[in-house]
PDB file of C-alpha atoms in Angstrom:
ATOM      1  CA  UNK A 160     -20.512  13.716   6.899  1.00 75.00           C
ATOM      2  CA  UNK A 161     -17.682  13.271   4.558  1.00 82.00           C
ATOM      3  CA  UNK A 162     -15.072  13.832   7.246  1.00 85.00           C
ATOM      4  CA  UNK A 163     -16.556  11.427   9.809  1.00 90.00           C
ATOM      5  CA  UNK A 164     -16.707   8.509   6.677  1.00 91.00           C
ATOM      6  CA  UNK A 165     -13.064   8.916   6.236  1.00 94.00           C
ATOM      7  CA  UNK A 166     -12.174   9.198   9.927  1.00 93.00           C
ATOM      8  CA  UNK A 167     -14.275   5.976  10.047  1.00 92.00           C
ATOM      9  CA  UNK A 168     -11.818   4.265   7.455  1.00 90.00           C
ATOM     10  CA  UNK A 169      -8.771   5.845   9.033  1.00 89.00           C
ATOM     11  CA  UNK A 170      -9.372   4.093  12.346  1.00 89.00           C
ATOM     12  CA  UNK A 171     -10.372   1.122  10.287  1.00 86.00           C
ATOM     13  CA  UNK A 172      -6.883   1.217   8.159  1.00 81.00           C
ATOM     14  CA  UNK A 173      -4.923   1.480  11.089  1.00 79.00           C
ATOM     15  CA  UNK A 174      -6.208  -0.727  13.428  1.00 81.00           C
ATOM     16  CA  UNK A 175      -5.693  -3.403  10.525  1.00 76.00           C
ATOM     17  CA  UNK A 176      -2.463  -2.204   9.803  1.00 71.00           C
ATOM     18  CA  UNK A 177      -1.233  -2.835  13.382  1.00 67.00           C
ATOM     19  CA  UNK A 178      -3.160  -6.261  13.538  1.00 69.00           C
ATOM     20  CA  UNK A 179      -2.146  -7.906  10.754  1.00 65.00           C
ATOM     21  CA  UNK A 180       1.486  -6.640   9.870  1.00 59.00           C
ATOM     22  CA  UNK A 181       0.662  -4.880   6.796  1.00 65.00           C
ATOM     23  CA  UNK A 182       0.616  -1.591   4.784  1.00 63.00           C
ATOM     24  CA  UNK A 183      -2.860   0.054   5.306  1.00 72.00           C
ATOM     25  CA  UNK A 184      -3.498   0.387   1.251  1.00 81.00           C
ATOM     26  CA  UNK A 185      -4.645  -2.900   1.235  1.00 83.00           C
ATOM     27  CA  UNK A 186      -7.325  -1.980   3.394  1.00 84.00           C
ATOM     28  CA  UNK A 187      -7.740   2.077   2.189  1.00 90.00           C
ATOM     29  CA  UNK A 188      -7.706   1.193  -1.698  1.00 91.00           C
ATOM     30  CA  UNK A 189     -11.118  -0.724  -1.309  1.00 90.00           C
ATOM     31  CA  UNK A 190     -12.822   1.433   0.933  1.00 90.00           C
ATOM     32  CA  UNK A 191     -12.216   4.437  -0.900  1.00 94.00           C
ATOM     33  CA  UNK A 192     -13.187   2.676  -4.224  1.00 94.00           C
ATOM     34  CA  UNK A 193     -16.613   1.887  -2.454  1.00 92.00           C
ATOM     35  CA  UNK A 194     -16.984   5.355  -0.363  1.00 94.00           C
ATOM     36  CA  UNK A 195     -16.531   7.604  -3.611  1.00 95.00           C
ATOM     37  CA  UNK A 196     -18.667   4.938  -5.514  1.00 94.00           C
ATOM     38  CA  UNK A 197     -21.229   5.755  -3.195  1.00 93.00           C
ATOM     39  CA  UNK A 198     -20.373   9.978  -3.740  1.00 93.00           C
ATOM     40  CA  UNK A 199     -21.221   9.738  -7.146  1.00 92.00           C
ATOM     41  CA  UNK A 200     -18.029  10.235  -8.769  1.00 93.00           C
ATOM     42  CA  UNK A 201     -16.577   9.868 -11.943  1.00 91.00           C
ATOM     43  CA  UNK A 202     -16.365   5.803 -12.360  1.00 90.00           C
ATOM     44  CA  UNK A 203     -13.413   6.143 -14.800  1.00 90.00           C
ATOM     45  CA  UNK A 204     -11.170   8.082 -12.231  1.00 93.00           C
ATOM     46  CA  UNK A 205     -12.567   6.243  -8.976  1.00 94.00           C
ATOM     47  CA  UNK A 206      -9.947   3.903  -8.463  1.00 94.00           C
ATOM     48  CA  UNK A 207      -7.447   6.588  -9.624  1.00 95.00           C
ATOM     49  CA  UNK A 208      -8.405   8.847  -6.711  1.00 96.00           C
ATOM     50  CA  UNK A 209      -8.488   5.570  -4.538  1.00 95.00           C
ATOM     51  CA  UNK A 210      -4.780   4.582  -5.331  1.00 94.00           C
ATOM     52  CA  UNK A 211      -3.410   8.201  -5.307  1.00 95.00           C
ATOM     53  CA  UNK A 212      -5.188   9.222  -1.531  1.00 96.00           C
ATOM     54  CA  UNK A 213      -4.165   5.935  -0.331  1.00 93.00           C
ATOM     55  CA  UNK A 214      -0.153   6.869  -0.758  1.00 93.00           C
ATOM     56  CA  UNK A 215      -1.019  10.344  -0.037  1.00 94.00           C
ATOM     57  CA  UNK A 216      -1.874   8.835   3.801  1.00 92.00           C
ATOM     58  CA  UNK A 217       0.785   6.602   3.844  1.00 87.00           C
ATOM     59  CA  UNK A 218       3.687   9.505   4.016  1.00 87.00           C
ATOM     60  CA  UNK A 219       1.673  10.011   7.478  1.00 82.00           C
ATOM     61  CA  UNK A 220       1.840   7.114   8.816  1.00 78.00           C
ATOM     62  CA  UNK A 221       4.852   5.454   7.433  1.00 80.00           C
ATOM     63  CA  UNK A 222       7.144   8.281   9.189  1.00 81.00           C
ATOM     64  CA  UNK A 223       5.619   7.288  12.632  1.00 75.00           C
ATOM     65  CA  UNK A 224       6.049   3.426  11.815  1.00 76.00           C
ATOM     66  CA  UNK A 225       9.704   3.786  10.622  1.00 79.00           C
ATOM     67  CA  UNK A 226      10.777   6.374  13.468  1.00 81.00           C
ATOM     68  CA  UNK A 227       9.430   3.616  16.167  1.00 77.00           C
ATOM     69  CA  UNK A 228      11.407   0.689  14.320  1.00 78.00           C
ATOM     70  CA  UNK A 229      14.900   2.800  14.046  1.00 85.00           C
ATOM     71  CA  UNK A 230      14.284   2.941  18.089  1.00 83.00           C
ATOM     72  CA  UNK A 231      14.549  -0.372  18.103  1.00 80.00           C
ATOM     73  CA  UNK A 232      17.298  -1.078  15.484  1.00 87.00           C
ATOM     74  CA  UNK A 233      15.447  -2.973  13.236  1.00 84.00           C
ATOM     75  CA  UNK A 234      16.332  -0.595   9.998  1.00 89.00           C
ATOM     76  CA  UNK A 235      18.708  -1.557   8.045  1.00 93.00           C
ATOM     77  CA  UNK A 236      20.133   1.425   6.348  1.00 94.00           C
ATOM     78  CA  UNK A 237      22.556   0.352   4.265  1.00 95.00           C
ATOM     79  CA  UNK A 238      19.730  -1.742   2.083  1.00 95.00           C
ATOM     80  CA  UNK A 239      17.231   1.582   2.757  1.00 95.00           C
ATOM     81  CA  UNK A 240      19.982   3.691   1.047  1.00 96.00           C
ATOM     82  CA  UNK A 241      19.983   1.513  -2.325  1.00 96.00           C
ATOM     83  CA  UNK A 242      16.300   1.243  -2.305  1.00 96.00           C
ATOM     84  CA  UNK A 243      14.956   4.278  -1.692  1.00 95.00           C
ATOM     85  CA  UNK A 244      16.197   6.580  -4.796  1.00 96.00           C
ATOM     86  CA  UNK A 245      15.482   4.196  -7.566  1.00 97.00           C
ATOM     87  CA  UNK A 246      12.238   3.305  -5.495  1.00 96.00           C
ATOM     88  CA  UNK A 247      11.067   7.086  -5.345  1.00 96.00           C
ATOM     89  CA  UNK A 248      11.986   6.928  -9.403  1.00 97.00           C
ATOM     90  CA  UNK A 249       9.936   3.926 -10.308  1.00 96.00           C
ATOM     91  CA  UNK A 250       7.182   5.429  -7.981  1.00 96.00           C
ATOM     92  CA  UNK A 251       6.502   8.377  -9.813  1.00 96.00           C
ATOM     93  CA  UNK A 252       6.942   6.739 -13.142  1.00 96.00           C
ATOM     94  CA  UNK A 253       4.512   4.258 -12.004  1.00 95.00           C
ATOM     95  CA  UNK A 254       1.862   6.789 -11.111  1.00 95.00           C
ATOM     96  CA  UNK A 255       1.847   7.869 -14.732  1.00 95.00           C
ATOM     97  CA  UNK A 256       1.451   4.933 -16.098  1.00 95.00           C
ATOM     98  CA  UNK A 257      -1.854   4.346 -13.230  1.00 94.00           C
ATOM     99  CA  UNK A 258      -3.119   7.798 -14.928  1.00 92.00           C
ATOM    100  CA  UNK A 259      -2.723   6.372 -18.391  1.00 93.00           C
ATOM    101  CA  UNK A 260      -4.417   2.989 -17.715  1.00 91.00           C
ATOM    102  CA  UNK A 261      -8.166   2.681 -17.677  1.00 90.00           C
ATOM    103  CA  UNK A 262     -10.178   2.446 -14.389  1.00 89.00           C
ATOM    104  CA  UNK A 263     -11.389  -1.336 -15.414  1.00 90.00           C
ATOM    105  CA  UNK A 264      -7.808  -2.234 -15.619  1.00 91.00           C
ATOM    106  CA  UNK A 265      -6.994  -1.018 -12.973  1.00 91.00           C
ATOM    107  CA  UNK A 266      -9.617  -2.753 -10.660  1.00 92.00           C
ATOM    108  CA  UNK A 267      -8.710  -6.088 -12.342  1.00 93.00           C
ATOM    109  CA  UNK A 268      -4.866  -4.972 -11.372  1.00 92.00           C
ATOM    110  CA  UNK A 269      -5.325  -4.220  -8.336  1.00 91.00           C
ATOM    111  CA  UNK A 270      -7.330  -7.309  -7.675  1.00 91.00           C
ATOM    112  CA  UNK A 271      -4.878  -9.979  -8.897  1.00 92.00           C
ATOM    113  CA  UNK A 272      -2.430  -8.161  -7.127  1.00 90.00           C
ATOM    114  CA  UNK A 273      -4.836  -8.212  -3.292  1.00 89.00           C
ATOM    115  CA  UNK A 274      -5.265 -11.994  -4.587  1.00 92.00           C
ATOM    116  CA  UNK A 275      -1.218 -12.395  -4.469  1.00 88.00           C
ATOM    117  CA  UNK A 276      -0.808 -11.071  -0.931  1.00 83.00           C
ATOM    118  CA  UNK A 277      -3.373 -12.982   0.405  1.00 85.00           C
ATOM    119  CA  UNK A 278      -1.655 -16.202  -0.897  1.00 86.00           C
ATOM    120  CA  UNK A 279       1.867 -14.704   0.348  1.00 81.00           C
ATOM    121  CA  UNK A 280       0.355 -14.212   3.588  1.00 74.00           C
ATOM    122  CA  UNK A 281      -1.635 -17.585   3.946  1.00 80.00           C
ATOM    123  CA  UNK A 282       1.778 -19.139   2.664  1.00 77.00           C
ATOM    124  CA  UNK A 283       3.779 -16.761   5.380  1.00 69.00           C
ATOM    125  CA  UNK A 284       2.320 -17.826   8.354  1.00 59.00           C
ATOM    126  CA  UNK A 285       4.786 -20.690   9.339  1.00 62.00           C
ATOM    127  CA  UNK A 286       7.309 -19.447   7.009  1.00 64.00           C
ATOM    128  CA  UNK A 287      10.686 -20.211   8.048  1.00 67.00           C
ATOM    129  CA  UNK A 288      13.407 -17.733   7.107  1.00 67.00           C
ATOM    130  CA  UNK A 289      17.112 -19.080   6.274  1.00 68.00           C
ATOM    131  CA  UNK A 290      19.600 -16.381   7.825  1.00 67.00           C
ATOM    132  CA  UNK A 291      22.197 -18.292   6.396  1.00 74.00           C
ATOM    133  CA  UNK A 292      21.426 -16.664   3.010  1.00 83.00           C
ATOM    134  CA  UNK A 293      23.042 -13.406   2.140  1.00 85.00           C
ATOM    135  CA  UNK A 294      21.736  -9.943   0.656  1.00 90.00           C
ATOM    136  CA  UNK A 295      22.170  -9.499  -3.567  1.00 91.00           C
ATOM    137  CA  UNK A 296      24.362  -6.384  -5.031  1.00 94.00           C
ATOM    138  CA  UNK A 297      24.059  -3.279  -4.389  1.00 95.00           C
ATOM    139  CA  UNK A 298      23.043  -2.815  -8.407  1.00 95.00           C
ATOM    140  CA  UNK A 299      20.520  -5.754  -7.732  1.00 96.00           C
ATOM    141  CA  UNK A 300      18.866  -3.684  -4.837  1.00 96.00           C
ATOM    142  CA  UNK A 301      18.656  -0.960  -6.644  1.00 97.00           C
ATOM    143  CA  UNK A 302      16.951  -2.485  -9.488  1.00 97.00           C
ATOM    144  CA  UNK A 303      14.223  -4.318  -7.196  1.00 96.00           C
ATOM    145  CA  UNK A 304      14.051  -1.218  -5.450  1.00 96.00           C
ATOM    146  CA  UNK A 305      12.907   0.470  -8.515  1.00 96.00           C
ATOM    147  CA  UNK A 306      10.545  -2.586  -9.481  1.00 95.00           C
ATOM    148  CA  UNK A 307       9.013  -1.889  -5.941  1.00 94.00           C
ATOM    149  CA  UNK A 308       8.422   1.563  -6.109  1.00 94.00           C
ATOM    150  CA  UNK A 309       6.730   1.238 -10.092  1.00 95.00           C
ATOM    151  CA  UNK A 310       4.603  -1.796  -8.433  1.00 93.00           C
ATOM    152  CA  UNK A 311       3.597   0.428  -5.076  1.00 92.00           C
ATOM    153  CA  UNK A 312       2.079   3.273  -7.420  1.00 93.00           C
ATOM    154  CA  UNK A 313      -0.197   1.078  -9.359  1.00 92.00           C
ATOM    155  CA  UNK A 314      -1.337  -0.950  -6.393  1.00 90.00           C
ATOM    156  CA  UNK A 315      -1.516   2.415  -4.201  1.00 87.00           C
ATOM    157  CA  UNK A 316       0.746   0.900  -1.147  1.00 83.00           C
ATOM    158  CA  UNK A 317       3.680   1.841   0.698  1.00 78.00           C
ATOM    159  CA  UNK A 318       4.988  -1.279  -0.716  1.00 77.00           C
ATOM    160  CA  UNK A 319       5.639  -3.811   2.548  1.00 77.00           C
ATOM    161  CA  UNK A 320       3.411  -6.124   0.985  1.00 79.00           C
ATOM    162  CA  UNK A 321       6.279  -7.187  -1.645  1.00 86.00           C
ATOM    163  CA  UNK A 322       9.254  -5.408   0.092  1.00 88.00           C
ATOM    164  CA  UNK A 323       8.858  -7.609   3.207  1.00 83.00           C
ATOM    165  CA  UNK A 324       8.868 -10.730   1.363  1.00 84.00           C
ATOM    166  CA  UNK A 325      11.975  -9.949  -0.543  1.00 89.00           C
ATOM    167  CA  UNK A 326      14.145  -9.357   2.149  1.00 89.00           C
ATOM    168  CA  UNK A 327      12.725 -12.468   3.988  1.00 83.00           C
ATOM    169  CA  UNK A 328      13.742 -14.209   0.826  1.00 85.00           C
ATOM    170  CA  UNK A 329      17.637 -12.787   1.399  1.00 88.00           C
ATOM    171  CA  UNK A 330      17.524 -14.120   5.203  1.00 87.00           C
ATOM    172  CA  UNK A 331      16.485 -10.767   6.472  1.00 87.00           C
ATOM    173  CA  UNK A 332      14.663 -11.956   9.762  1.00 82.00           C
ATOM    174  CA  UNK A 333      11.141 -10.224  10.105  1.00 75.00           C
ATOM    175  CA  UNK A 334      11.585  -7.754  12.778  1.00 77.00           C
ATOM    176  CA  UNK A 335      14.351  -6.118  10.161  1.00 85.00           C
ATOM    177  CA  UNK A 336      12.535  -6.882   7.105  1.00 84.00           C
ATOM    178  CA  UNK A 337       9.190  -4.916   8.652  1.00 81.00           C
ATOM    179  CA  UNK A 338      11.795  -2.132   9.710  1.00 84.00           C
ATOM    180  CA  UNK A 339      13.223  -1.628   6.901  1.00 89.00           C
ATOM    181  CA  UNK A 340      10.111  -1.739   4.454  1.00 87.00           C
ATOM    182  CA  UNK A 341       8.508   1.064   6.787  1.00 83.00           C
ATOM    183  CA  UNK A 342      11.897   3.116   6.518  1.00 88.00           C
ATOM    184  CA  UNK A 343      10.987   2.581   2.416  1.00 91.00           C
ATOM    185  CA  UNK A 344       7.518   3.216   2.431  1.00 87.00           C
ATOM    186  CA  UNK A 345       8.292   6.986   2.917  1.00 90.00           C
ATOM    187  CA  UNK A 346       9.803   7.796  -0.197  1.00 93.00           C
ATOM    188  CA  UNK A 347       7.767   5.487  -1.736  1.00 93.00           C
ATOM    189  CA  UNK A 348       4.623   7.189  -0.564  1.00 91.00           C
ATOM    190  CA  UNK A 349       5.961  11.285  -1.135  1.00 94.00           C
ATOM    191  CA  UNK A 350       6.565  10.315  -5.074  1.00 96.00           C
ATOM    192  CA  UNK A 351       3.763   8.424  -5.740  1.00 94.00           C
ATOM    193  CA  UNK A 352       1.344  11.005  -4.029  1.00 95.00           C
ATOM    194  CA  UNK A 353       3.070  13.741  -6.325  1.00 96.00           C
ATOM    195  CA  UNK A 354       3.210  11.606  -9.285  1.00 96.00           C
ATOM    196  CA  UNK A 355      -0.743  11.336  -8.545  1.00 96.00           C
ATOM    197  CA  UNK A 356      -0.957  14.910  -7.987  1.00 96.00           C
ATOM    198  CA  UNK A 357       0.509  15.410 -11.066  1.00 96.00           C
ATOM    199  CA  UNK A 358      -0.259  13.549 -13.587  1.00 95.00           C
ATOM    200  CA  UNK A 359      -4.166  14.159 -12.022  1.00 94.00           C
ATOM    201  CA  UNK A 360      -4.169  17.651 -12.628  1.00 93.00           C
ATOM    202  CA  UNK A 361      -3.073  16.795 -16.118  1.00 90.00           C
ATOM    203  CA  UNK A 362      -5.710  14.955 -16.832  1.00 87.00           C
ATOM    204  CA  UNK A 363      -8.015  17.734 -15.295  1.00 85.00           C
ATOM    205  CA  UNK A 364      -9.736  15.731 -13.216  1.00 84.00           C
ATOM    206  CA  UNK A 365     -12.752  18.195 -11.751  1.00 85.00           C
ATOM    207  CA  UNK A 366     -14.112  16.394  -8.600  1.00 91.00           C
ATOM    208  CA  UNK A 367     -14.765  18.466  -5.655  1.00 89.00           C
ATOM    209  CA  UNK A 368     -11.899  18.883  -2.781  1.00 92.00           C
ATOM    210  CA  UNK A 369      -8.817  17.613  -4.741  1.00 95.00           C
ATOM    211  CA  UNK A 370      -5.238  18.023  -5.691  1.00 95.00           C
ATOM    212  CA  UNK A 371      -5.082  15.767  -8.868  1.00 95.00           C
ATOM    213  CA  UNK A 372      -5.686  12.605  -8.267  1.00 96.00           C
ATOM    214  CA  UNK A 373      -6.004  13.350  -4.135  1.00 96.00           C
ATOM    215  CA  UNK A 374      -8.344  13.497  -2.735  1.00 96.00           C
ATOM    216  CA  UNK A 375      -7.882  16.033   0.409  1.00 95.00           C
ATOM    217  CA  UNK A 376     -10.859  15.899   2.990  1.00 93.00           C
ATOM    218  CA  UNK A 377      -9.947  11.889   2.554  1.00 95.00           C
ATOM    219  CA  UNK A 378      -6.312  12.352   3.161  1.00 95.00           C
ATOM    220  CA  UNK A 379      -6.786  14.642   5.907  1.00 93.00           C
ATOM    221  CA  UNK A 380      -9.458  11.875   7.713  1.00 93.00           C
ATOM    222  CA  UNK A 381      -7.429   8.933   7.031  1.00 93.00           C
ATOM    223  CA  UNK A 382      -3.832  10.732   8.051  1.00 90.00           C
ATOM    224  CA  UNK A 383      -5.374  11.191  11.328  1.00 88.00           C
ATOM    225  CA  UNK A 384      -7.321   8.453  12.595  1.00 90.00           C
ATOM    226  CA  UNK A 385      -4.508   5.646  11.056  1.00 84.00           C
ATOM    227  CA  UNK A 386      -2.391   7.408  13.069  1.00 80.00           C
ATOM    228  CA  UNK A 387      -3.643   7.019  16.387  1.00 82.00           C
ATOM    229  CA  UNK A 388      -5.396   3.245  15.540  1.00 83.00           C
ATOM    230  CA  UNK A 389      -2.227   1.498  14.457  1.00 76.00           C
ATOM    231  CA  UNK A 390      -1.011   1.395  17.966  1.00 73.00           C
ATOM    232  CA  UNK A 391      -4.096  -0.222  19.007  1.00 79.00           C
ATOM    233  CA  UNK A 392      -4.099  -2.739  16.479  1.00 73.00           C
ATOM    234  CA  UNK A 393       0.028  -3.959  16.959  1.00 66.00           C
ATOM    235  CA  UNK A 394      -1.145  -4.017  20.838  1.00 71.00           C
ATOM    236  CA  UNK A 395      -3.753  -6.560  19.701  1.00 72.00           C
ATOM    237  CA  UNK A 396      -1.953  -8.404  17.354  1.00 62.00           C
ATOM    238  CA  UNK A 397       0.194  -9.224  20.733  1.00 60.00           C
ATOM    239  CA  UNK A 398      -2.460 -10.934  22.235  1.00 71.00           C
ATOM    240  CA  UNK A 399      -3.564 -13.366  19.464  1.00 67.00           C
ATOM    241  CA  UNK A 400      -2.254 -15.592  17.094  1.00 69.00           C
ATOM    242  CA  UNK A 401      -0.079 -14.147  13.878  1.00 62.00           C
ATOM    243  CA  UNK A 402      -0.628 -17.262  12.492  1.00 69.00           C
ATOM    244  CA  UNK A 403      -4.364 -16.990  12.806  1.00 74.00           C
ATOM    245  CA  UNK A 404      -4.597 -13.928  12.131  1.00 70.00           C
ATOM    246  CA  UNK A 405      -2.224 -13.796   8.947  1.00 71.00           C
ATOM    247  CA  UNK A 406      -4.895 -16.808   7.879  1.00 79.00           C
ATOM    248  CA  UNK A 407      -8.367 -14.733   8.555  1.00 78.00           C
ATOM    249  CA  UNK A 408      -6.320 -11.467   6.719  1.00 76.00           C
ATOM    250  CA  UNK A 409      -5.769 -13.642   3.858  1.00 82.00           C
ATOM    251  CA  UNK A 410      -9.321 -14.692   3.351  1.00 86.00           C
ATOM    252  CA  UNK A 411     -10.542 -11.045   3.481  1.00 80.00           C
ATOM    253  CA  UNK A 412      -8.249  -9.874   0.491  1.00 83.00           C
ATOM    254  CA  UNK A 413      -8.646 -12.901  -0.914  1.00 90.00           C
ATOM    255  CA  UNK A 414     -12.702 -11.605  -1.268  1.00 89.00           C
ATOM    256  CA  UNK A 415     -12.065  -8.307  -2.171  1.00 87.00           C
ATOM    257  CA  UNK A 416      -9.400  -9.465  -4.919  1.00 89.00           C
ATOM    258  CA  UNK A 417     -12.014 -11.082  -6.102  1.00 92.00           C
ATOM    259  CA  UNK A 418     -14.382  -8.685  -6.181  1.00 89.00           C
ATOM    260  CA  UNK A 419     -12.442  -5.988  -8.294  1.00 89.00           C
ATOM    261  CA  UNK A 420     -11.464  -8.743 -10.746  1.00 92.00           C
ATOM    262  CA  UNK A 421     -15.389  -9.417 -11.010  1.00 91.00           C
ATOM    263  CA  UNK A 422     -16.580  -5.610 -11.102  1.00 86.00           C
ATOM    264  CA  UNK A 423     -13.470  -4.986 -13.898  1.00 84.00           C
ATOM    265  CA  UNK A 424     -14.688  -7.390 -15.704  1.00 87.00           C
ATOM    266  CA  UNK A 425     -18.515  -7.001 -15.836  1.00 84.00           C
ATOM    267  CA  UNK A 426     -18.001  -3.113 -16.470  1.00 79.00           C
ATOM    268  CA  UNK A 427     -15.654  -4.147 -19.617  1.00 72.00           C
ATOM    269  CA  UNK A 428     -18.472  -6.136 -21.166  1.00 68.00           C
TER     270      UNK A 428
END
C-alpha cells in the first residue's frame, strides 16, 4: 500500500515537473510531509525525511532531464563547471545544518521559501530577459554556486527554482538557463541525499525502511513514476499557456507555503 502511495506521488511530481517548468521538490516535499504524517511517524524528523527523499529522487530524474537538454545544446558547461563543486560543497554542508534545525523550523523554512517561488513565478511569467547583460566571474559563480547548493539542501530541491532565475538575471535566455540548472541539479541532488544519509544515521533516526534521513520504499516509488510522468507533463505544457500556467502554479505553492508557515507555527505554541 505504501509502494502504490508513493508511485501515486511520483506520477504526480513528474507530471508537474514537466507542466510547469520546475524541480519536482516543490511538489514531493509536501506530499511526503503529509503521506508520513499520515504513517505515524516521528513529527520531529517528518520534514527531515521529506527534504532528504525528495533529493534522493531528484539524482533520478535530474540525469534524464539534463542528458535530453545537452541533446539539444542548451547546457552551458563552462558555468556548470564553476557551479557544480562548490554547489555539491554547500549541499552537503547544508544538509547538516537541516539535521541540526528543528522540524518546526523547518516547516516555517520551507514555507517562506514555497511562498518566494510562487512570487518569482507569478512575477516570471512575462518576464523579459536582457541578453545584452553578461555572466559574473568565475569566483562569483562559484560562490552563488555554493549559496545554491547550501539553499537546495534545506529546501530539499535540485535547486532550478533559484538557479534558473539567476542566470536569467545574467541574460542567460531560458532554454539555457533550464539546461543548465538540470545539468546542476545532479550534483546537487548526490550530496545532499548523502549529507541526509549521513547526518540521519547520526542522529539514529529508527523509522522503518530507511537509510538516514531516506526514506527507501519512497525513493524507489517516486524515482520511478517521475520518471516516466515528466514527459507527459512537458508534452502538456506545449499545448497550454506558460503564462497561465506559471500563474495557477503560483497560487498552489503560494497555499501550501502558507500552510507550513501556519502548521510551524501552531506546533511552536
Amino acid at each position: 500500500m505504501e509502494l502504490i502511495i508513493f508511485l501515486a506521488i511520483g506520477a504526480l511530481a513528474g507530471f508537474a515537473a514537466g507542466l510547469f517548468g520546475v524541480g519536482g521538490g516543490t511538489i514531493i516535499v509536501p506530499l511526503l510531509f503529509i503521506v508520513f504524517t499520515q504513517m505515524g511517524f516521528n513529527p520531529d524528523v517528518i520534514m527531515h525525511l521529506a527534504l532528504g527523499t525528495s533529493l534522493a529522487t531528484i539524482i533520478v530524474t535530474s540525469i534524464s532531464s539534463f542528458m535530453a537538454h545537452h541533446k539539444n545544446g542548451a547546457v552551458i558547461w563552462p558555468v556548470f563547471q564553476n557551479f557544480a563543486p562548490p554547489m555539491a560543497i554547500g549541499c552537503f554542508i547544508g544538509a547538516g545544518i537541516a539535521g541540526w534545525l528543528s522540524g518546526i523550523h523547518l516547516q516555517i523554512i520551507v514555507g517562506v521559501f514555497l511562498i518566494w517561488v510562487a512570487y518569482t513565478m507569478f512575477k516570471g511569467a512575462k518576464q523579459i530577459i536582457d541578453s545584452n547583460k553578461e555572466l559574473p566571474s568565475a569566483r562569483q559563480q562559484r560562490l552563488a554556486g555554493a549559496g545554491i547548493g547550501l539553499a537546495s539542501a534545506i529546501f530539499g530541491i535540485g535547486g532550478g527554482s533559484i538557479t534558473v532565475p539567476y542566470l536569467n538575471r545574467y541574460g542567460v535566455v531560458m532554454q539555457k538557463a533550464v539546461g543548465t540548472s538540470a545539468a546542476c541539479g545532479l550534483p546537487i541532488a548526490i550530496a545532499g541525499a548523502l549529507g541526509f544519509m549521513f547526518f540521519g544515521m547520526k542522529a539514529q533516526v529508527d523509522i522503518p525502511n530507511t537509510i538516514g534521513f531516506v526514506h527507501i520504499y519512497a525513493f524507489l516509488g517516486i524515482s520511478i513514476m517521475s520518471f516516466m510522468t515528466a514527459k507527459l507533463g512537458a508534452k502538456a505544457a506545449h499545448a497550454l499557456s506558460p503564462a497561465v500556467l506559471k500563474k495557477c502554479f503560483s497560487a498552489l505553492l503560494l497555499l501550501v507555503g502558507c500552510f507550513f508557515i501556519l502548521k510551524g507555527m501552531n506546533q511552536s505554541r
